[in-house]
Short mmCIF file of C-alpha atoms in Angstrom, two decimals:
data_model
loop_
_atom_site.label_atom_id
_atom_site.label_comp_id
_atom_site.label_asym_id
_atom_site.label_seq_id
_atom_site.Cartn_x
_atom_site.Cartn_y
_atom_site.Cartn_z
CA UNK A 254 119.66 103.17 129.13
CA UNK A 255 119.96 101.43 132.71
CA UNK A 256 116.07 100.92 132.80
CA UNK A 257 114.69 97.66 132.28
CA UNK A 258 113.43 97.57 128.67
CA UNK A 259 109.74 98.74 128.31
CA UNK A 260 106.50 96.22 127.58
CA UNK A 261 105.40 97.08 124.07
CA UNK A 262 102.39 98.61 125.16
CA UNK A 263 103.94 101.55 126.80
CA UNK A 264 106.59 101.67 124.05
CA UNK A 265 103.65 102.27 121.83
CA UNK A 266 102.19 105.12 124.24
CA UNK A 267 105.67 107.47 123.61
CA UNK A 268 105.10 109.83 120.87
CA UNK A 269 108.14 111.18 119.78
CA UNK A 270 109.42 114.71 119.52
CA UNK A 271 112.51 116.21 117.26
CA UNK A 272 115.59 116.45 119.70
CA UNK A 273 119.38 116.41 119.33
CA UNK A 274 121.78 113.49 117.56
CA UNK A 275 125.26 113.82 118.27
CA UNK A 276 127.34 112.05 115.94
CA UNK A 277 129.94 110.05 117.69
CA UNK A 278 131.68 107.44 115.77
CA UNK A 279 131.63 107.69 111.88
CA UNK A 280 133.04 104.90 109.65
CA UNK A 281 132.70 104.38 105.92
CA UNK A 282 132.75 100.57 105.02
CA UNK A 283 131.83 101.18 101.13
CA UNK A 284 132.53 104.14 98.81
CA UNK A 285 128.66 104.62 99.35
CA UNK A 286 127.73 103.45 102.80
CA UNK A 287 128.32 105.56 106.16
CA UNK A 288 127.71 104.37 109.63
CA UNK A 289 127.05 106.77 112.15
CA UNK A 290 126.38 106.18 115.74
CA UNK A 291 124.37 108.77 117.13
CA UNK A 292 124.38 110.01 121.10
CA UNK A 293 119.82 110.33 121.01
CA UNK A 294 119.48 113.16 123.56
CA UNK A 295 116.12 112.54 125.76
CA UNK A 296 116.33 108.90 123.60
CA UNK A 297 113.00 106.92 123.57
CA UNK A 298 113.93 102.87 123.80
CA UNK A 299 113.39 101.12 120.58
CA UNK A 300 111.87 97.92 119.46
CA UNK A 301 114.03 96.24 116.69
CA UNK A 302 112.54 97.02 113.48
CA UNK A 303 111.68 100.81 113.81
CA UNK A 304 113.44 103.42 112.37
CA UNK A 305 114.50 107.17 112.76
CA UNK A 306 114.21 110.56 111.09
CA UNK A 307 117.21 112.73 110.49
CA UNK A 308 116.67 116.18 109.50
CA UNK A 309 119.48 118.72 108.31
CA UNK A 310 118.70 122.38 108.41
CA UNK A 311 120.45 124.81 106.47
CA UNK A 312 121.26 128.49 107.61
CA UNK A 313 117.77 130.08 105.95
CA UNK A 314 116.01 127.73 108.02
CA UNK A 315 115.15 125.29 104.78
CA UNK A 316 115.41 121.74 106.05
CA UNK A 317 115.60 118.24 104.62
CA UNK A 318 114.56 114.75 106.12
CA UNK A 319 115.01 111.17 105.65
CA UNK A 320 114.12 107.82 107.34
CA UNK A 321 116.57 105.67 108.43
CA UNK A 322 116.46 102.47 110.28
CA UNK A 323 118.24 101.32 113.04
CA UNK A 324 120.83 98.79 113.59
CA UNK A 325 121.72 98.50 117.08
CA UNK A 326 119.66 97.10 120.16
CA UNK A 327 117.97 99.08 122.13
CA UNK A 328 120.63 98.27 125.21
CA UNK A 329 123.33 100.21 123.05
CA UNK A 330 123.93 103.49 124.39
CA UNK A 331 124.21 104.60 120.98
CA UNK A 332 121.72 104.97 118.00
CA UNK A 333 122.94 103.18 115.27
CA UNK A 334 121.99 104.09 111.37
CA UNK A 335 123.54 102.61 108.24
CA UNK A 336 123.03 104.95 105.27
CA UNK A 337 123.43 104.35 101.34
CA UNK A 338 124.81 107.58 99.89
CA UNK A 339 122.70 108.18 96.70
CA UNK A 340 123.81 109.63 93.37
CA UNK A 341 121.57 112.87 94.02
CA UNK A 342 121.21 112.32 97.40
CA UNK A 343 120.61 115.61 99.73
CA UNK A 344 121.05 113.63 103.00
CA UNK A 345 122.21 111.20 102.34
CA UNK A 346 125.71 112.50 100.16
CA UNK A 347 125.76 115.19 103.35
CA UNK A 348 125.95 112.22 106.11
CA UNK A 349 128.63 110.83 103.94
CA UNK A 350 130.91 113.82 102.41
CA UNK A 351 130.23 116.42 105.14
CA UNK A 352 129.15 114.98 108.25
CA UNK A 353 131.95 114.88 111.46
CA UNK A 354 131.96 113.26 114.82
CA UNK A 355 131.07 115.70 116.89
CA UNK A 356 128.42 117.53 114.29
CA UNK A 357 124.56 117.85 115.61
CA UNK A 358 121.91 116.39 113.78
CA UNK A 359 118.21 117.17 114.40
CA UNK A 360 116.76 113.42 114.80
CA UNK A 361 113.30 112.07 115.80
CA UNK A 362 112.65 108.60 116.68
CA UNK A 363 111.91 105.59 117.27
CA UNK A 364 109.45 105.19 114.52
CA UNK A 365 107.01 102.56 113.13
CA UNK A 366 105.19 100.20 115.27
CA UNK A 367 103.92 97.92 112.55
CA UNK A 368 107.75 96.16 111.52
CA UNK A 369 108.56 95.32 114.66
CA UNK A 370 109.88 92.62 116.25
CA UNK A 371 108.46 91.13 119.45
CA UNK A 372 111.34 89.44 120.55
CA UNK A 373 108.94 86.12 121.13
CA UNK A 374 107.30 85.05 117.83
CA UNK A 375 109.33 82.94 115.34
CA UNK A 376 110.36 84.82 112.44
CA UNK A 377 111.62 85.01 109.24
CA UNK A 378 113.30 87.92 107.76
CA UNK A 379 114.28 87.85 104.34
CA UNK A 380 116.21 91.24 103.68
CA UNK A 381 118.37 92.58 100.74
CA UNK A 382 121.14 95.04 100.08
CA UNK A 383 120.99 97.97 102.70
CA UNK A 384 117.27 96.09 103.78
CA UNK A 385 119.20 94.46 105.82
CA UNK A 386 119.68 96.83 108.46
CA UNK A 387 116.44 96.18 110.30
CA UNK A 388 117.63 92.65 110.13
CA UNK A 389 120.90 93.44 112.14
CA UNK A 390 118.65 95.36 115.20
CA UNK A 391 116.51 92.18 115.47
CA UNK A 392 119.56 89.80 115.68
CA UNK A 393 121.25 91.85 118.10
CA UNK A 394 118.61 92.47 120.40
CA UNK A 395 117.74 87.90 119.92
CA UNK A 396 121.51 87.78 121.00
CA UNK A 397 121.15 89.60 124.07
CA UNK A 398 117.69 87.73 124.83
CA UNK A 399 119.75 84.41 123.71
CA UNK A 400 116.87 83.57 121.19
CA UNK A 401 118.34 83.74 117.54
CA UNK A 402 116.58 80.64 117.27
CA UNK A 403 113.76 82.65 116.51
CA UNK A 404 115.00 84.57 113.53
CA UNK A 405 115.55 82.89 110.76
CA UNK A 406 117.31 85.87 108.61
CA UNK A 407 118.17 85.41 104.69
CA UNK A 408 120.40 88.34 103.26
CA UNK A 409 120.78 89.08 99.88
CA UNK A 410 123.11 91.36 98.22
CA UNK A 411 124.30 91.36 94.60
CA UNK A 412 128.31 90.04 96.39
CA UNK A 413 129.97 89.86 99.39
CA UNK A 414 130.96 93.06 99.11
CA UNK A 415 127.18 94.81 98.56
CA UNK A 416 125.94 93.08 101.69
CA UNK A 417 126.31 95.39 104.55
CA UNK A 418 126.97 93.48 108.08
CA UNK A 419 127.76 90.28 105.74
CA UNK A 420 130.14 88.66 108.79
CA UNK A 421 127.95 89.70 111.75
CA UNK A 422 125.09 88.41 110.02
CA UNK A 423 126.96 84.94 108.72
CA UNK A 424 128.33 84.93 112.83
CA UNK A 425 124.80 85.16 113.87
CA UNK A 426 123.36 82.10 111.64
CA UNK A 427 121.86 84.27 108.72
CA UNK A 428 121.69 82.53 105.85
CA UNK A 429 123.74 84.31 102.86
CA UNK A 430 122.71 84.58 99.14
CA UNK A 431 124.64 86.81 96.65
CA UNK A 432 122.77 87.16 93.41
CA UNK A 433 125.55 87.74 91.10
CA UNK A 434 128.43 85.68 92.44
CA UNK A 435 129.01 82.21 93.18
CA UNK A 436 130.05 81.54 97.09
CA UNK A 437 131.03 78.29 98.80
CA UNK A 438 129.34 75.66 97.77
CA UNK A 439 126.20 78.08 96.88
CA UNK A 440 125.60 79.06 93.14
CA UNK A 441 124.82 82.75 92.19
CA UNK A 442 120.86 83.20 91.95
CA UNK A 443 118.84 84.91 94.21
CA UNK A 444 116.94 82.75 96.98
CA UNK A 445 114.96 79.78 95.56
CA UNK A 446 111.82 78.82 97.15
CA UNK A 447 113.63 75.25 98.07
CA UNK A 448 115.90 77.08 100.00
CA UNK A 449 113.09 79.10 101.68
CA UNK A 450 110.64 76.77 102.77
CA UNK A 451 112.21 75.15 104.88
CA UNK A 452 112.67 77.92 106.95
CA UNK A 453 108.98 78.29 107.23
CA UNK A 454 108.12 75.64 109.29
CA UNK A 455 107.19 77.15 112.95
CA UNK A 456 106.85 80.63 111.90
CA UNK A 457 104.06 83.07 112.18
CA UNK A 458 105.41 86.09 110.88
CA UNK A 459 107.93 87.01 107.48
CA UNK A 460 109.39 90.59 107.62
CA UNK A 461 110.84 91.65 104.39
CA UNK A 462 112.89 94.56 103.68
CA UNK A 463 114.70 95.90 100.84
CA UNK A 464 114.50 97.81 97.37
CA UNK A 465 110.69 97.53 95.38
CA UNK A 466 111.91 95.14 92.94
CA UNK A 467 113.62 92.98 96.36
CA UNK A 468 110.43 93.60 97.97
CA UNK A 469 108.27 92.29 95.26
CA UNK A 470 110.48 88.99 94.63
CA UNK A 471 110.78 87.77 97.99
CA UNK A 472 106.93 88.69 99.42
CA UNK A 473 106.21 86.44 96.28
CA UNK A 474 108.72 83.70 96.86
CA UNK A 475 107.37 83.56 100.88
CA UNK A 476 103.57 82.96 99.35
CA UNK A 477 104.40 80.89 96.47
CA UNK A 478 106.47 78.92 99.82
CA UNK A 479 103.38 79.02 101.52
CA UNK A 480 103.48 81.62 103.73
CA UNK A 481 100.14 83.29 104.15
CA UNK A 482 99.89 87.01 102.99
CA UNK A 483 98.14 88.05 106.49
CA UNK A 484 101.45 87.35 107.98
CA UNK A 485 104.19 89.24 106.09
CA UNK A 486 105.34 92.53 106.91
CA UNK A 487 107.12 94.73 104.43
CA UNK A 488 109.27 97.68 104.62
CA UNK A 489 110.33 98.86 100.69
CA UNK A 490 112.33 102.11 99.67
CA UNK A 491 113.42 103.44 96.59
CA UNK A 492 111.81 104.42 93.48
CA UNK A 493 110.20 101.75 90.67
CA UNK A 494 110.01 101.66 86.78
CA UNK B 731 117.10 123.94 116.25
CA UNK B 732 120.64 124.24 115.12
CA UNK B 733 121.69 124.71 111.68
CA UNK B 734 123.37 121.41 110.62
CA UNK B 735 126.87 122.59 109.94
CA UNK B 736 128.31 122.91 106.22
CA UNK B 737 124.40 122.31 105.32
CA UNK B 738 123.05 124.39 102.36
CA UNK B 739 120.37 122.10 100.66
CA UNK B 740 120.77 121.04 97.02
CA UNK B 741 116.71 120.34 95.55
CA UNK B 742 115.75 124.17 95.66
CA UNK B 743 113.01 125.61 93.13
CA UNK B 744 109.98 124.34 94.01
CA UNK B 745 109.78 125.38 97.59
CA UNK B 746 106.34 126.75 97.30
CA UNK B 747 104.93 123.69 95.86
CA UNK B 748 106.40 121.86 98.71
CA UNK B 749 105.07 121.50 102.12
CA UNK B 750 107.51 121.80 105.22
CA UNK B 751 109.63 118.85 104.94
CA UNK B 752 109.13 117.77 101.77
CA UNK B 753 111.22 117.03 98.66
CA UNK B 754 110.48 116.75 95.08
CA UNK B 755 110.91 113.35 94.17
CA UNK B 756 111.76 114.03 90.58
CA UNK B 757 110.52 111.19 88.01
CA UNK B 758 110.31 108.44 90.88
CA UNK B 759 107.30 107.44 92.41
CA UNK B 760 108.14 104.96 95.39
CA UNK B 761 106.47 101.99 96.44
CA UNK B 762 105.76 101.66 100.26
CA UNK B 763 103.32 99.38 101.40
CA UNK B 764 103.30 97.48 104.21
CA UNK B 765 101.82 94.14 103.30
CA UNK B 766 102.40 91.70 100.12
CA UNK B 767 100.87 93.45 97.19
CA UNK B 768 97.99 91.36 96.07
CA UNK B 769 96.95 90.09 92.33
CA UNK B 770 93.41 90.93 92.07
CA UNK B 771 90.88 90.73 89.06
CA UNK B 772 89.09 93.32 88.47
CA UNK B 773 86.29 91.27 87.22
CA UNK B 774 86.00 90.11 91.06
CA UNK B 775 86.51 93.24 92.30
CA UNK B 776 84.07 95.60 93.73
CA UNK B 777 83.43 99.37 95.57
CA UNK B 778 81.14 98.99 98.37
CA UNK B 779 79.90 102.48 100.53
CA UNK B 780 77.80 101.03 103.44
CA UNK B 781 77.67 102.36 107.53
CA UNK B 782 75.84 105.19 107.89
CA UNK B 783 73.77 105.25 104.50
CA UNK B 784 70.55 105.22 103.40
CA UNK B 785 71.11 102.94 100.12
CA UNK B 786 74.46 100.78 100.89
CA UNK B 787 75.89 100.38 97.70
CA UNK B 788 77.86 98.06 95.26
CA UNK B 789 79.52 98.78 92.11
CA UNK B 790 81.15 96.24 89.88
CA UNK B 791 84.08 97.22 87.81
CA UNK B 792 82.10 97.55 84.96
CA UNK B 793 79.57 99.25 86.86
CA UNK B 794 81.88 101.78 88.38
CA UNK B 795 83.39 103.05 84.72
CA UNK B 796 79.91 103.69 83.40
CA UNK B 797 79.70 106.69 86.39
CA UNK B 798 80.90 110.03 84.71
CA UNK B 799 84.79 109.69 84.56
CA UNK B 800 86.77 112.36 86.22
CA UNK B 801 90.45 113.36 86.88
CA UNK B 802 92.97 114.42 89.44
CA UNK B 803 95.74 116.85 87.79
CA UNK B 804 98.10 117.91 90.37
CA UNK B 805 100.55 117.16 93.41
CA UNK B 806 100.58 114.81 96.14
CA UNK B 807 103.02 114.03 99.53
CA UNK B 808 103.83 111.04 101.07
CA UNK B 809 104.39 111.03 104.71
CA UNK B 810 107.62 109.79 104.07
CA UNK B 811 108.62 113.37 102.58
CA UNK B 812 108.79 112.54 99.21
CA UNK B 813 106.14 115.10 97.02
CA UNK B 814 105.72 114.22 93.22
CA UNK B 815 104.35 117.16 91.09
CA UNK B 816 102.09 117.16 88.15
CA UNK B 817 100.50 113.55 88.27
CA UNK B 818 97.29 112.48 86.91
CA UNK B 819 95.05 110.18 87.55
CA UNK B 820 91.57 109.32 86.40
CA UNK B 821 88.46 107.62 88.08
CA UNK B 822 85.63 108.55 90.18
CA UNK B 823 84.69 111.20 92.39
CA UNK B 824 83.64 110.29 95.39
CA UNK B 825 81.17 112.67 95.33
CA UNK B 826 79.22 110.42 93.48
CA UNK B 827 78.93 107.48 95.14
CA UNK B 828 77.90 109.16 98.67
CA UNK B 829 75.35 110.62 96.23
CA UNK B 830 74.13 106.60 95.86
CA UNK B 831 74.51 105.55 98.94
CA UNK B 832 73.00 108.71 100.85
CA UNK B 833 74.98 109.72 103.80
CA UNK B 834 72.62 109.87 106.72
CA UNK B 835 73.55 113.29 108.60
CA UNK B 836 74.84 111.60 111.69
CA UNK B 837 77.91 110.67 109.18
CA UNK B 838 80.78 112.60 110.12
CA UNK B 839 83.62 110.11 108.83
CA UNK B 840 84.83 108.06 106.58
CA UNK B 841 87.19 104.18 107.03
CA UNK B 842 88.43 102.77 103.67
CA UNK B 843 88.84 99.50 103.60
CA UNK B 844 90.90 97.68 101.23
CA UNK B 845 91.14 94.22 99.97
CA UNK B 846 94.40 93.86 102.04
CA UNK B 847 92.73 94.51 105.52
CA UNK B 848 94.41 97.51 105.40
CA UNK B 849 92.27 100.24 106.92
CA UNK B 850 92.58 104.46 106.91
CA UNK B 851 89.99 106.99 108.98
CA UNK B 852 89.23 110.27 107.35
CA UNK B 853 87.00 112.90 107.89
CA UNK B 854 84.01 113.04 105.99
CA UNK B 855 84.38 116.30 104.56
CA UNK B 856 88.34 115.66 103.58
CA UNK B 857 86.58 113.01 100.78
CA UNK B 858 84.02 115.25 100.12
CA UNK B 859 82.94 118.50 97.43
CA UNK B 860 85.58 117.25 94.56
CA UNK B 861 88.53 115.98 96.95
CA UNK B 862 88.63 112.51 96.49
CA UNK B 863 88.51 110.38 93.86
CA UNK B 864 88.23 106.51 93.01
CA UNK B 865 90.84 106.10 90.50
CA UNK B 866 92.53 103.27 88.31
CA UNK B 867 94.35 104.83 86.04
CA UNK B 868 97.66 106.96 86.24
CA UNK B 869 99.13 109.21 83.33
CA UNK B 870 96.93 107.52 81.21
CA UNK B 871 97.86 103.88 82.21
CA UNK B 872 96.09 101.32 83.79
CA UNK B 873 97.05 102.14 87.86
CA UNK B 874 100.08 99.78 88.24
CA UNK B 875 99.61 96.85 90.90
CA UNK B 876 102.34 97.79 93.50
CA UNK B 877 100.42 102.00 93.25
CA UNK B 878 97.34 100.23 94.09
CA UNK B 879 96.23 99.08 90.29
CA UNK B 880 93.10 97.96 90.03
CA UNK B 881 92.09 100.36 91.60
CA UNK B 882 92.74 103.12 94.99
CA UNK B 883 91.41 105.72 96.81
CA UNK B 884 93.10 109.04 95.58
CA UNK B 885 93.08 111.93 98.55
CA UNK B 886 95.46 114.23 97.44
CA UNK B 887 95.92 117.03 99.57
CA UNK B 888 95.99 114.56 102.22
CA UNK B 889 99.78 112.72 103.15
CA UNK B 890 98.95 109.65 100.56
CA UNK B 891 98.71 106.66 103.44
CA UNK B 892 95.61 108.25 103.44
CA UNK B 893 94.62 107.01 99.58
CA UNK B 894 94.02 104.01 99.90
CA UNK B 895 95.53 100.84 97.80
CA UNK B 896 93.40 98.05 96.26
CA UNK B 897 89.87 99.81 98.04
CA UNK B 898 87.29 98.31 98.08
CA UNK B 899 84.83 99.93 100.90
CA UNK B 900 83.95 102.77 102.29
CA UNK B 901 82.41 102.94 105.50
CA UNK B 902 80.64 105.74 106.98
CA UNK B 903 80.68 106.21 110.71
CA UNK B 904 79.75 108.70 113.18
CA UNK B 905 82.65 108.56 115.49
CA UNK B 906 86.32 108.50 114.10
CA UNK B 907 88.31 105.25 114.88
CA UNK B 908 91.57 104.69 113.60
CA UNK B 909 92.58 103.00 110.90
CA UNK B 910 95.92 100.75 110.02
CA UNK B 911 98.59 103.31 110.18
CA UNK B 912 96.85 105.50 112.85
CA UNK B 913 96.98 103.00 115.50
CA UNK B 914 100.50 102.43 114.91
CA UNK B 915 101.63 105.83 115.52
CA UNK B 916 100.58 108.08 112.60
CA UNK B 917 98.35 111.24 112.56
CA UNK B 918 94.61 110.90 112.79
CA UNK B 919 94.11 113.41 109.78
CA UNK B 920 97.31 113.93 108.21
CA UNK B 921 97.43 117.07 106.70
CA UNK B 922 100.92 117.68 104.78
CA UNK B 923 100.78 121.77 105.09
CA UNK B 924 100.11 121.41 109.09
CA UNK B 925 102.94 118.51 108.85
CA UNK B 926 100.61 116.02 110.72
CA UNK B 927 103.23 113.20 110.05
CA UNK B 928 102.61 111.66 113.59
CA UNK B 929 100.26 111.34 116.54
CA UNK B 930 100.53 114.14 118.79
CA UNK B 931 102.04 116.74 115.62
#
């Protein structure tokens, strides 16, 4: 990754092909989240926002694949994932319970050219619980560019402790909000739209990532704040009632 | 490629109902959109088929549940590898409203529109003879907002970008063009079996 990073439009151009993830640093921060940074042979650079597929393959040739998005900047040499093991999960209780450093992985990526962030255009980014990883790769790569004035990141996890990246994120001027804990001087609640709007003024685009019923709460917070619908940019996962 | 070491796979019964890559999603049915779900009354609402028709055409809500009703009992595949099995839904065919609008023969593909902006290019005959539906209600419900509700496209054998949410045109056209999700890096047809996830598959 010694190449100056590509203009978006030739970013676009790349189609991406399956190739070869070595795992090479595994940590586990929560009994149900694994972080594995991945050596991408042949890697594609990535624009903060996009995501990856991982694909295990089982000796009768019967495979299984998930989306995951990525955390790091594209001037990491390594492909960074954050995954939430799930109670039936196929991949996702393999990545945690089975997978080694050193172990190949079958990955294809980057992927998604719709949440992506520019690196130019003031932003906000109102993420939730594992949401927040997309979060992460846009404040790393504004650190590098020295423009995390741009991003203007709210993270929300039920505590401290179910907010992945909770210091790097408070380091990096993201705004905090635990939903069912009380933290400095802040009271447990999820975001309010006075502490939102604010954060409006300037921006042209809202990104929001996290679980349906996250998803659904803060795209309506953003337009009861005033944001306009045309603008926000939504990335949801997991199932709904 | 390599076998993923100390791999087996646990969600195995179904294989044949699932394309390559899929898995079977169980009682979930997952939200993904990728703009703010809108509110919209289906009083307001309407179906338009226009482009490359004889009779462009607009149906009303009302209007559109006086056609003959039909259903959709089966499976269908998100791009995002989840499959659900055994769904209904009820609606339209789309059959019926080319039949109203009169496809002129140059007409080779289709663009939904929906109220969102959002945009998806199909080919003609993948919405044609019984394969698509208009449909607004699911298991028997009204079609929930965040699945669409009012009302959505419904292409099932199709990876389900393809169906629509909240439609609310369709426009014929003689050349193919891409719609939302195309341009940004997914397949121009999307066939699950073929695994046409992304350009270039």
């Amino acid at each position: 990754m010694t190449d100056a990073p590509l203009p978006i439009e030739e970013v676009q151009a790349v189609e991406t092909a399956w190739t070869t993830g070595i795992v090479i640093e595994k940590a586990q921060p929560t009994d149900d989240l694994v972080q594995l940074r991945v050596h991408v042979q042949d890697r594609i650079r990535h624009r903060p926002g996009q995501h990856y597929l991982i694909r295990l393959r089982a000796p009768d040739d019967y495979t299984a694949q998930r989306s995951y998005s990525v955390a790091s900047d594209d001037d990491d040499p390594l492909v960074e994932f954050l995954v939430e093991r799930l109670p039936d999960g196929e991949v996702s209780s393999h990545l945690y319970d089975v997978v080694e450093v050193g172990d190949e992985l079958e990955v294809r990526g980057p992927i998604g050219r719709w949440f992506t962030w520019d690196t130019t255009t003031p932003a906000v980014v109102l993420v939730g619980g594992t949401g927040v990883v997309p979060a992460v790769a846009m404040l790393r790569t504004a650190r590098r560019l020295g423009r995390t004035d741009l991003l203007r990141v709210v993270a929300v996890g039920r505590s401290p402790d179910h907010l992945p990246y909770r210091a790097e994120l408070a380091k990096a001027g993201a705004s905090l909000a635990y939903t069912r804990v009380s933290a400095d001087t802040r009271a447990a609640g999820a975001p309010t739209a006075d502490e939102v709007r604010p954060l409006l003024e300037g921006v042209e685009l809202a990104y929001v990532c996290g679980s349906a019923r996250f998803a659904s709460y803060a795209e309506t917070l953003l337009v009861d704040c005033g944001m306009p619908v045309e603008g926000i940019r939504v990335e949801r996962f997991g199932p709904t009632g | 490629m390599a076998v993923t070491r100390g791999f087996l796979g646990k969600r195995r019964g179904q294989e044949h109902r699932l394309p390559p890559g899929q898995y079977d999603v169980g009682g979930g049915w997952p939200v993904l959109t990728a703009e703010a779900t809108p509110r919209l009354d289906p009083q307001r609402w309407t179906m338009t088929v226009d482009g490359l028709v004889s009779s462009p055409t607009t149906w009303t809500w009302d209007q559109l549940h006086e056609l003959p009703p039909s259903s959709y009992v089966g499976d269908i595949h998100c791009v995002t590898t989840w499959s659900k099995f055994d769904v209904t839904f009820r609606g339209v065919s789309v059959d019926l409203l080319l039949e109203a609008a009169g496809p002129q023969p140059e007409a080779a593909y289709v663009m939904a529109h929906s109220t969102t902006g959002y945009t998806t290019n199909l080919p003609l005959a993948d919405v044609t003879d019984g394969k698509a539906w208009v449909v607004w209600e699911y298991g028997g419900k009204p079609l929930p907002r965040e699945h669409g509700g009012p009302v959505r496209l419904l292409v099932p054998h199709l990876y389900f970008w393809k169906s629509a949410k909240w439609v609310t045109r369709l426009e014929l056209m003689a050349h193919d063009r891409r719609g939302f999700w195309e341009q940004n890096g997914y397949h121009d047809r999307g066939d699950p079996w073929a695994e046409q996830r992304y350009q270039g598959d």
